[in-house]
Short mmCIF file of C-alpha atoms in Angstrom, two decimals:
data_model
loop_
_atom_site.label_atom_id
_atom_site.label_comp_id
_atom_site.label_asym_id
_atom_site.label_seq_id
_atom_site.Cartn_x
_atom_site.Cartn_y
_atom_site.Cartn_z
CA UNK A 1 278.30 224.39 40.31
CA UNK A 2 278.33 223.44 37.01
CA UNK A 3 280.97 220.86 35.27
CA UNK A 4 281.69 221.32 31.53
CA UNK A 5 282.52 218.54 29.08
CA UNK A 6 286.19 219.36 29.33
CA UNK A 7 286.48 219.11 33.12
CA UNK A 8 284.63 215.97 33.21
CA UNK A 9 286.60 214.48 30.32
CA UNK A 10 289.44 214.81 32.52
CA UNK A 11 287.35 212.78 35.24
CA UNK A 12 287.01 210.14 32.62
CA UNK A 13 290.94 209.22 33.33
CA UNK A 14 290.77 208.79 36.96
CA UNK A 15 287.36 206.78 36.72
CA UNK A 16 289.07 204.35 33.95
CA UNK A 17 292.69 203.03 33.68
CA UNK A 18 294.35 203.41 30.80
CA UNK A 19 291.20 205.97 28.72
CA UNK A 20 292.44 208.92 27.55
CA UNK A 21 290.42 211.37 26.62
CA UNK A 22 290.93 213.14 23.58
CA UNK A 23 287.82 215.07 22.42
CA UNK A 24 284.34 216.01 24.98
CA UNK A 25 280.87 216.73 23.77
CA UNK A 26 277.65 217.81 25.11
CA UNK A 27 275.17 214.97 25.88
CA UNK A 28 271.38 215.70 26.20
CA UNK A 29 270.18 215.32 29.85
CA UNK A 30 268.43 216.76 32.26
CA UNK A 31 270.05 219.85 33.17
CA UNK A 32 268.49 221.09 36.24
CA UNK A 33 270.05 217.80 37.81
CA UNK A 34 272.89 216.53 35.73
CA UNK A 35 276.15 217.77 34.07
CA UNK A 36 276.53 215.11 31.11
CA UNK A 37 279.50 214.85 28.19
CA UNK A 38 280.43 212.39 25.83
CA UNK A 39 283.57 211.55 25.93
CA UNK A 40 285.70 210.36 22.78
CA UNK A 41 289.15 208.52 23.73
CA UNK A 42 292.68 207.90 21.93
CA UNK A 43 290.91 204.35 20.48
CA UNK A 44 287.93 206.29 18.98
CA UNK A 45 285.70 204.88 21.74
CA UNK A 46 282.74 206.65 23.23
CA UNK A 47 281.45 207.34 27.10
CA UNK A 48 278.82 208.97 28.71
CA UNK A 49 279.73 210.69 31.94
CA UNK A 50 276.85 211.95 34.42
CA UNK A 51 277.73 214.09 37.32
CA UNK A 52 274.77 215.03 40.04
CA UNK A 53 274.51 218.84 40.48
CA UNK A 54 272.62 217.63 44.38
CA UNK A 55 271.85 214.92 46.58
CA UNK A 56 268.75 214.27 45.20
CA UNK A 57 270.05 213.81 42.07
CA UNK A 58 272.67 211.94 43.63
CA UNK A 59 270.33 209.56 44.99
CA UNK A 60 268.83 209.18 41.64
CA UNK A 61 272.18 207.84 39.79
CA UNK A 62 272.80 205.60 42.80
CA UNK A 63 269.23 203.85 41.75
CA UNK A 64 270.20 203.58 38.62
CA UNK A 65 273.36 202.07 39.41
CA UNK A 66 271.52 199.36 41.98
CA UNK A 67 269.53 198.12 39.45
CA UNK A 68 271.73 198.04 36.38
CA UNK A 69 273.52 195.69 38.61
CA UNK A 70 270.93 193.83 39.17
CA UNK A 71 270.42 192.90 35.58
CA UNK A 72 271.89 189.62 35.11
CA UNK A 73 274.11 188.85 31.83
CA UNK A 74 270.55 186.32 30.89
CA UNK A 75 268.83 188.82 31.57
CA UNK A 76 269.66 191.49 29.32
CA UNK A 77 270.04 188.87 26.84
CA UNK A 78 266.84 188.52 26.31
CA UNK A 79 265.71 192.13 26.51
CA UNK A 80 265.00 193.88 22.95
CA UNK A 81 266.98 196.60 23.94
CA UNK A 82 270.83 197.31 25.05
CA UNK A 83 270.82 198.90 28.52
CA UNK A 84 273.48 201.09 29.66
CA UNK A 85 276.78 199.69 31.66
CA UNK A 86 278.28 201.58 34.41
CA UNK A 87 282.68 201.10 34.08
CA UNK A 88 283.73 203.69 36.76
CA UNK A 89 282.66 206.07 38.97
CA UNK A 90 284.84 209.17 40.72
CA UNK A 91 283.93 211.15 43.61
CA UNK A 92 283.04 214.86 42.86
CA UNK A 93 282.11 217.08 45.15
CA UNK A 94 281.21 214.75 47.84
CA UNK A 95 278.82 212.80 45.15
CA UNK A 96 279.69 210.13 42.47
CA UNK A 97 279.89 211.15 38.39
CA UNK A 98 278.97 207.60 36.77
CA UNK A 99 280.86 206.31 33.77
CA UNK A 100 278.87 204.06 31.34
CA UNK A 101 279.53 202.73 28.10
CA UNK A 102 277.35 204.97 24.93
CA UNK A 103 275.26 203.13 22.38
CA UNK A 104 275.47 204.06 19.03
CA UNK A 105 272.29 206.38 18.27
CA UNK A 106 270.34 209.62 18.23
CA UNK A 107 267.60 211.10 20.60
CA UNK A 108 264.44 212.38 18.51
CA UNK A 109 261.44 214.40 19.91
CA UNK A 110 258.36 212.14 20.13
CA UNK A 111 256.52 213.74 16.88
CA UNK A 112 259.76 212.51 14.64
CA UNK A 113 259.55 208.88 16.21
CA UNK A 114 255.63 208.72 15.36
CA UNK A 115 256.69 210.03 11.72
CA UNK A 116 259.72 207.62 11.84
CA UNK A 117 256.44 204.80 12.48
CA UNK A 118 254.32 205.86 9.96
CA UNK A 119 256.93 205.71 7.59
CA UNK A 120 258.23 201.99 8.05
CA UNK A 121 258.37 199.81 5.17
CA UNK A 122 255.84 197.15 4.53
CA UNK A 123 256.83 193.93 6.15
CA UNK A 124 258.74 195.58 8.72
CA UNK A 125 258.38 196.57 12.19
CA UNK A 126 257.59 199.99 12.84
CA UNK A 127 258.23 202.00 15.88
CA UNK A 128 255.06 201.60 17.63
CA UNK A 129 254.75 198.28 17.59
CA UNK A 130 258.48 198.00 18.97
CA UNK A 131 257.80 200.26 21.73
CA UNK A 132 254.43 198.67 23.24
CA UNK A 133 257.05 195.30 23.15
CA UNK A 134 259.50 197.05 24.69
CA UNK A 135 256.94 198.36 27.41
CA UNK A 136 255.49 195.07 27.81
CA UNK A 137 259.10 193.30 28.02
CA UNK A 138 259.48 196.09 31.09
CA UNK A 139 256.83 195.09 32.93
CA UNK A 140 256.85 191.58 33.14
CA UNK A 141 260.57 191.56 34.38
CA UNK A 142 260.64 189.50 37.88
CA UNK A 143 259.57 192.01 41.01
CA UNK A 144 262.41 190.16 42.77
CA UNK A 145 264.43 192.42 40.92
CA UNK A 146 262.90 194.93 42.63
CA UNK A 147 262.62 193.63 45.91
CA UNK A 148 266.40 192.35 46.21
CA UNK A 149 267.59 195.98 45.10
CA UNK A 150 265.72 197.34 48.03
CA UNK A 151 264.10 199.69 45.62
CA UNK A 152 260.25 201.11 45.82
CA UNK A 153 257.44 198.47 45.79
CA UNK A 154 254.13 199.88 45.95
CA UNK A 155 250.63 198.82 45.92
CA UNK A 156 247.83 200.45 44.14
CA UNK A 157 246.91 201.65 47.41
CA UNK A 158 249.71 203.47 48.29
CA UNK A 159 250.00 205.23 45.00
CA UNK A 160 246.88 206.50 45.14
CA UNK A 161 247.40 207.86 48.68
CA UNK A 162 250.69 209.20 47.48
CA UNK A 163 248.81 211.18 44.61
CA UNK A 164 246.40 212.70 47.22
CA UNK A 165 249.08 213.77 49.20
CA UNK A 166 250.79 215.45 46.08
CA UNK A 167 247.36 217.11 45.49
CA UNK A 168 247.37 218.16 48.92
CA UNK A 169 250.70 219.87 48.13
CA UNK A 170 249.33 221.31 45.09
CA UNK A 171 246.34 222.84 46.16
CA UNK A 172 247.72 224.78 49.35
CA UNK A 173 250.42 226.82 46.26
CA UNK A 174 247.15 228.63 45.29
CA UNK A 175 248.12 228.93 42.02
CA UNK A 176 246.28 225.81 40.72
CA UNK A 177 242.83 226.22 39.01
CA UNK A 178 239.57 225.22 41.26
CA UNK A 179 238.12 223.28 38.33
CA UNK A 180 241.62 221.33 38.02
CA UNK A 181 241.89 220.43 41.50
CA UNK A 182 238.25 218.89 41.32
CA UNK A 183 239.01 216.78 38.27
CA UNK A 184 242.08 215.62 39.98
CA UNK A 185 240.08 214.63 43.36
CA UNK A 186 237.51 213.29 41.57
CA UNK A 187 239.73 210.71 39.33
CA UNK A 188 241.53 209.93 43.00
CA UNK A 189 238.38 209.76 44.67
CA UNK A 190 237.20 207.07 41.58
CA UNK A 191 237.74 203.46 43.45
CA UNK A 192 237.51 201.38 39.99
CA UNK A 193 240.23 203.24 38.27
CA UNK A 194 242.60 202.04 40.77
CA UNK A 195 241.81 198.79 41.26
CA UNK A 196 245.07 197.41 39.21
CA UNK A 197 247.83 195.41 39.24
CA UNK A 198 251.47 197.12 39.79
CA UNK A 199 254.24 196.31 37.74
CA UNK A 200 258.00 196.10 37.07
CA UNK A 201 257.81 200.10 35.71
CA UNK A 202 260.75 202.04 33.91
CA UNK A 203 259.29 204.99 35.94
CA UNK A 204 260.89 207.95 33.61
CA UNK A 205 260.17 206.42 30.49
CA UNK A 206 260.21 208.95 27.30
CA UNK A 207 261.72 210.21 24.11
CA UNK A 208 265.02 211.38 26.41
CA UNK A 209 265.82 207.76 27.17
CA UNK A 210 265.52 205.85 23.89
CA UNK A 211 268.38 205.95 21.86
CA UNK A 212 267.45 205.44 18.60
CA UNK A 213 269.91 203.59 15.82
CA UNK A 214 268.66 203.11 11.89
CA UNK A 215 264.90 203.65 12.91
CA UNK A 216 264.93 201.12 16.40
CA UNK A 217 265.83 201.61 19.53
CA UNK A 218 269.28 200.25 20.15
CA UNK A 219 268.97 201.25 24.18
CA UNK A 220 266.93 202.23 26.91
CA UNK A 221 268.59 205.14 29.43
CA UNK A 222 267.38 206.85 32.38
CA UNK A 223 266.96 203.39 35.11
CA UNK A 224 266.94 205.59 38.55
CA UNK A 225 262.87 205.79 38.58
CA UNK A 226 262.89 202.12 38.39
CA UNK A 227 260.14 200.21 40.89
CA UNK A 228 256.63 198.35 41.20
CA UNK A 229 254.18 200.85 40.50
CA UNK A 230 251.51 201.94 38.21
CA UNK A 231 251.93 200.62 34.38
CA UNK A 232 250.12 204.11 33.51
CA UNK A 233 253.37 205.63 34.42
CA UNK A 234 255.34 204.45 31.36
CA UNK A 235 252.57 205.68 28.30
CA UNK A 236 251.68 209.24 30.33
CA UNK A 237 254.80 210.31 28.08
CA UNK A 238 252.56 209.58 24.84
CA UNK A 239 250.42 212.39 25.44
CA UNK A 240 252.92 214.95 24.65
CA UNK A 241 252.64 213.49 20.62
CA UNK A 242 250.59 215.32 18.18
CA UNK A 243 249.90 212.31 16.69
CA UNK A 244 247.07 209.96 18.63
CA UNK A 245 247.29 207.02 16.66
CA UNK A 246 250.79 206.65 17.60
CA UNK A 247 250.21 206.60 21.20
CA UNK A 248 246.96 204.25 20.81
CA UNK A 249 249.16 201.83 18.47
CA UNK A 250 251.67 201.47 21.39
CA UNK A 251 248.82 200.52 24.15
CA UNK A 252 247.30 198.18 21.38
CA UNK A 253 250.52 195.90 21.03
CA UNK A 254 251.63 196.51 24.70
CA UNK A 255 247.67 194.88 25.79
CA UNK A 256 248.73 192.40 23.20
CA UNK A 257 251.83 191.46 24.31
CA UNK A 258 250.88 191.32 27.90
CA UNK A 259 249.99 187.70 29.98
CA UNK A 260 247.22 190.01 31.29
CA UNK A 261 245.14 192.47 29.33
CA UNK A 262 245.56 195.47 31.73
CA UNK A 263 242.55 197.23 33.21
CA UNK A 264 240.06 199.46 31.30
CA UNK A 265 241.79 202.27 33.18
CA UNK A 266 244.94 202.24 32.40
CA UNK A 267 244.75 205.39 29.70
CA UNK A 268 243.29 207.24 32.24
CA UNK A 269 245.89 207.20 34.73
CA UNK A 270 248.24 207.85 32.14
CA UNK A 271 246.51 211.70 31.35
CA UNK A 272 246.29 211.98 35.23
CA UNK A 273 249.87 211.67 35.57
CA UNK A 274 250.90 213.64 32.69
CA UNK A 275 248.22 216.55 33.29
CA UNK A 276 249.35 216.22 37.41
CA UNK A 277 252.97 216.61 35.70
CA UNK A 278 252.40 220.57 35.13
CA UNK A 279 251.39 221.09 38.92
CA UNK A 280 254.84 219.66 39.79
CA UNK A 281 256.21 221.79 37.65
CA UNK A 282 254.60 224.90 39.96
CA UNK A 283 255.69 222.98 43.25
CA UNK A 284 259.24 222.49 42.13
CA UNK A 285 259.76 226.33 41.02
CA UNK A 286 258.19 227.22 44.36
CA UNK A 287 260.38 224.67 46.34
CA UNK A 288 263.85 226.34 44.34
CA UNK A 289 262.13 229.98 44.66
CA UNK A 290 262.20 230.05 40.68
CA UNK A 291 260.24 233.26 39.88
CA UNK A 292 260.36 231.44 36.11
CA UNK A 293 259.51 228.29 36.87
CA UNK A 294 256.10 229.52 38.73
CA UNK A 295 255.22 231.90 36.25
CA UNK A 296 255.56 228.54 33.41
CA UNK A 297 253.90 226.51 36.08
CA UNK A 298 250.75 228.56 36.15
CA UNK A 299 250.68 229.43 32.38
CA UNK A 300 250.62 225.55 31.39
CA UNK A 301 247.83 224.92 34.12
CA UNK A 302 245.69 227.47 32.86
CA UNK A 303 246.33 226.44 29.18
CA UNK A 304 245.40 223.34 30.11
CA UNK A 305 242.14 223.86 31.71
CA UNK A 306 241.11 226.25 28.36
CA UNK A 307 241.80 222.85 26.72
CA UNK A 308 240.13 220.74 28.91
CA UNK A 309 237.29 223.21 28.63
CA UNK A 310 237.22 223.04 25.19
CA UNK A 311 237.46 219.31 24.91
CA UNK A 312 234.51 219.04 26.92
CA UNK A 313 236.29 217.28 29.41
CA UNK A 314 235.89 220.13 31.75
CA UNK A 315 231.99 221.32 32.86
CA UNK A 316 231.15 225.16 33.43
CA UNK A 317 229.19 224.36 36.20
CA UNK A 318 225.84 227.24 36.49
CA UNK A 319 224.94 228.60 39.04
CA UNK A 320 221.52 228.58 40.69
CA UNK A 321 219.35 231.35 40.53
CA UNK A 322 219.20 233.23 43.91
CA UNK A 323 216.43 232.19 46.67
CA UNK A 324 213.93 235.68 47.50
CA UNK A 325 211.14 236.06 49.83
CA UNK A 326 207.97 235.94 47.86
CA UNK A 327 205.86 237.59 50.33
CA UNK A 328 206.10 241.37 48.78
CA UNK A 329 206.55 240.64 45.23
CA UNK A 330 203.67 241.44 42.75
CA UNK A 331 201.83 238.69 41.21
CA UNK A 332 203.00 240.14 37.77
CA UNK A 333 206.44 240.42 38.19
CA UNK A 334 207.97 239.16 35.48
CA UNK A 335 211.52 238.57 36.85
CA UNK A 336 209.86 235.79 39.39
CA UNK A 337 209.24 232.07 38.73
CA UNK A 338 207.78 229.54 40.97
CA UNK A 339 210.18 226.54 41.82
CA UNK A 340 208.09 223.06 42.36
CA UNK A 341 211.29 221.58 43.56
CA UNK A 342 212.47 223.97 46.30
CA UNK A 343 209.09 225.36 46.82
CA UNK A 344 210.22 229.14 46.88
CA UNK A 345 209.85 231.84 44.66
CA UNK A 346 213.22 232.47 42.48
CA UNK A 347 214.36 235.12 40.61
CA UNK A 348 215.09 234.53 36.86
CA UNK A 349 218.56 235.36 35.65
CA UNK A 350 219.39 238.83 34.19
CA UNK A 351 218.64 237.20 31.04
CA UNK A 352 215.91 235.62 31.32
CA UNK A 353 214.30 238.66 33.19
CA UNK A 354 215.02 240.87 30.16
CA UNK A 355 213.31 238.33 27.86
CA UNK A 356 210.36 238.46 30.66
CA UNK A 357 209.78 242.27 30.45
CA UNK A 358 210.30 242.46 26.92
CA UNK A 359 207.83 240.18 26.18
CA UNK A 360 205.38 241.65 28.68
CA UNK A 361 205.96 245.35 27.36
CA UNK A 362 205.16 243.81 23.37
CA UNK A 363 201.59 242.03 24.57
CA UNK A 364 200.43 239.40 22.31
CA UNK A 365 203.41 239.92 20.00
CA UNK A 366 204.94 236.89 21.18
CA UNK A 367 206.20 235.36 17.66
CA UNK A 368 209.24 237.18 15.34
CA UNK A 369 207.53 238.35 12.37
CA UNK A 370 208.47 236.09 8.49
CA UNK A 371 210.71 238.84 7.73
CA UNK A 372 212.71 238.58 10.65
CA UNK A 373 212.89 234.84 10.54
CA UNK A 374 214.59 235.12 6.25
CA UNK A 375 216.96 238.15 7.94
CA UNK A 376 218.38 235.96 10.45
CA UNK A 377 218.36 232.55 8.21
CA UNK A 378 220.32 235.12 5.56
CA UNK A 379 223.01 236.25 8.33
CA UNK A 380 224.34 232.63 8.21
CA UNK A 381 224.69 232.58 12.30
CA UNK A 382 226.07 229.48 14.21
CA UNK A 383 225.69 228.51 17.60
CA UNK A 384 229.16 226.80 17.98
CA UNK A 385 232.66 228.23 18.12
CA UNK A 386 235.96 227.07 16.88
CA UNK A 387 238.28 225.47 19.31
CA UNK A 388 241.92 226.93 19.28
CA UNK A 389 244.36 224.21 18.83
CA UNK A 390 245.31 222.70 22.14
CA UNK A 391 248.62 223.63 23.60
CA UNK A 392 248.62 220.66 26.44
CA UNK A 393 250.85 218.75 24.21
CA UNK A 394 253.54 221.27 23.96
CA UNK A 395 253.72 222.12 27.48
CA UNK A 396 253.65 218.18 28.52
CA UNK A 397 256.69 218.22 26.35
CA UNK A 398 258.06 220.45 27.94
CA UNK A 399 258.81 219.46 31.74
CA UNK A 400 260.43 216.45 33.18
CA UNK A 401 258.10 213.29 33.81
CA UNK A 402 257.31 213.28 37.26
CA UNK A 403 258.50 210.80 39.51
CA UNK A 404 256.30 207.51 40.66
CA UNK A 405 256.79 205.00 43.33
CA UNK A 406 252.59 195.68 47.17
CA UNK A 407 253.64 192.96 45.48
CA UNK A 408 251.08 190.48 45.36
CA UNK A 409 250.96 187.19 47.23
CA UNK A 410 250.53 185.39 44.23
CA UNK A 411 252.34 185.14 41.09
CA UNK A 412 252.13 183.16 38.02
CA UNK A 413 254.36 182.11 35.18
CA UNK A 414 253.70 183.75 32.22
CA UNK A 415 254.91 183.76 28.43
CA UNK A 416 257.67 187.18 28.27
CA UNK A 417 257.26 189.19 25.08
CA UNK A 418 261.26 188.71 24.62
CA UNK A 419 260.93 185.16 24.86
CA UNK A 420 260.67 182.67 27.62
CA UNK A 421 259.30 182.65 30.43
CA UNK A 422 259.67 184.87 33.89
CA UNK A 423 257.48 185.35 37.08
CA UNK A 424 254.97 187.91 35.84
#
């Protein structure tokens, strides 16, 4: 059932002593889980309200709440960025709708933030830059965190076994293209690109939850995917901008900024997870029996293996030319070739056969005459076509990022991009 701004404006005055509501307006969120308002009160004051629409996302805002918690007043200090407070909470509908206090700011779609970058002044620090600190401020945040909140820790490992079983998932819908699923397998199947060290990861990280006040980000939203996990998680969100050199800039400070450069993979991982993000998309609208949300699913997957095609980053594998018994064929059939490899007889491809019987049926005429030659230099033919303009980055933009889940026996003390030092 949905809540509107007005009904949960009135929530606001249960949740808080002494607020009183006075105006309610939309807030952006994600609707398929949340109802969201702002809420203005009688002192000109502003509050976010989030109500679950289910348990799952239920579970999600009680996350969020664990770990905002577990922020200590040093802590957030010494973080770059404001992070959300939680005042009050009021049952609903046998789940909790959170109160928190709102930051000052706007929400811009990730192509305006890499034009709000470029367009810095001299001497200042552009977006870009602040975001790979941000990143890097993120993941070198104490796993105890973690650990005392009794939220996710996970090993490489154990991600990587949780992918498979996602592509497991993903394969029996279908619906997902053959060439997909083997790029997928083989990128799981890859032991050096997940042989990495899990961090301290925002885990839902993207243009949603940044608030953004006089060209910086004032706050960070969106905690309940918090856990140790896969750095690759919090860039796979860059892919969706148009503009590359935004996205590299941001990995380029982050490695800076880090104690640790991180592994040569970690870009990799990032496309895996964002491509992998569209065949959620199908299992999700097949899971709620959205006729919609399957039809989208499948569109985006096939758009994106056109554009993974046409990047190159996709093979067209051919295949071999059929196996026939030599034993009756004429030694002048042209459409037969001798293989030294298999050591059969093979029949050419249609093609090639054509060629074959063409050049049989002219004799010695086995060279296109000058004439011929100046018509075809004259026609102006190419061999290569023009790639249509990819639409990966649009449909990436388009869904929710999808949701991630060892800590090592050893850690080390290491410098913290904000300052200090914490257990890296």
């Amino acid at each position: 059932m949905t809540v509107t701004p007005l009904q949960l404006a009135a929530l606001v005055s249960a949740g808080v002593p002494g607020l009183y509501p006075v105006a309610a307006l939309p807030s952006a969120d994600d609707v398929a889980d949340f109802d969201s308002a702002i809420i203005i009160d009688s002192a000109n004051k502003r509050w976010r309200v989030r109500s679950p629409r289910h348990p799952e996302a239920s579970v999600r805002l009680e996350s969020e709440h664990v770990i905002l918690q577990s922020f200590s007043a040093g802590l957030r200090a010494r973080l770059p960025f404001q992070l959300p407070t939680i005042v009050g909470t009021v049952p609903l509908n046998g789940m909790q709708t959170f109160i928190y206090t709102h930051i000052p700011g706007e929400h811009y779609d990730i192509d305006d933030l890499a034009e709000i970058s470029a367009m810095a002044k001299p001497g200042t620090e552009d977006l870009a830059t602040a975001l790979g600190r941000l990143i890097a401020t993120i993941h070198v945040m104490p796993e105890t965190i973690i650990d005392e909140a009794d939220l996710p820790v996970y090993s490489a490992q154990e991600l990587r076994e949780r992918r498979r079983t996602d592509l497991t998932r993903a394969r029996e819908t279908g619906k997902v293209p053959t060439a997909l699923l083997k790029r997928w397998t083989d990128m799981l199947n890859d032991d050096e690109m997940w042989s990495f060290r899990t961090r301290v990861i925002h885990g839902d990280l993207n243009e949603d939850n940044l608030v953004i006040d006089k060209k910086k980000v004032s706050e960070v939203t969106g905690w309940s995917e918090v856990c140790v996990g896969d750095p690759a998680v919090d860039f796979s969100w860059l892919l969706a901008c148009s503009d590359q050199g935004f996205g590299d800039k941001v990995i380029d400070v982050y490695s800076e900024q880090m104690p640790q450069r991180p592994d040569r993979n970690l870009q990799r991982r990032a496309n895996l997870y964002a491509e992998f993000a569209l065949a959620q998309w199908l299992i999700r609208g097949i899971e709620l029996d959205d006729d919609g949300m399957i039809a989208e699913g499948i569109g985006m997957l096939q758009g994106l293996e056109r554009d993974l095609y046409d990047a190159g980053e996709l093979k067209i594998e051919q295949p071999l030319p059929a196996a026939v018994d030599d034993s009756d064929i004429p030694d002048t059939d042209p459409t037969i070739t001798w293989n030294p490899s298999t050591g059969a007889a093979e029949r050419k491809p249609a093609e090639d056969a054509s060629n074959a019987v063409e050049v049989q049926a002219e004799g010695s005429k086995t060279q296109p005459s000058a004439d011929s030659v100046k018509a075809d230099s004259d026609a102006g033919t190419t061999s290569s076509a023009s790639r249509p303009k990819s639409s990966l980055l649009d449909d990436i933009a388009q869904i929710s990022q999808p949701q991630q889940r060892k800590t090592l026996d050893a850690t080390d003390s290491h410098h913290d991009p904000a300052g200090g030092s914490v257990r890296a």
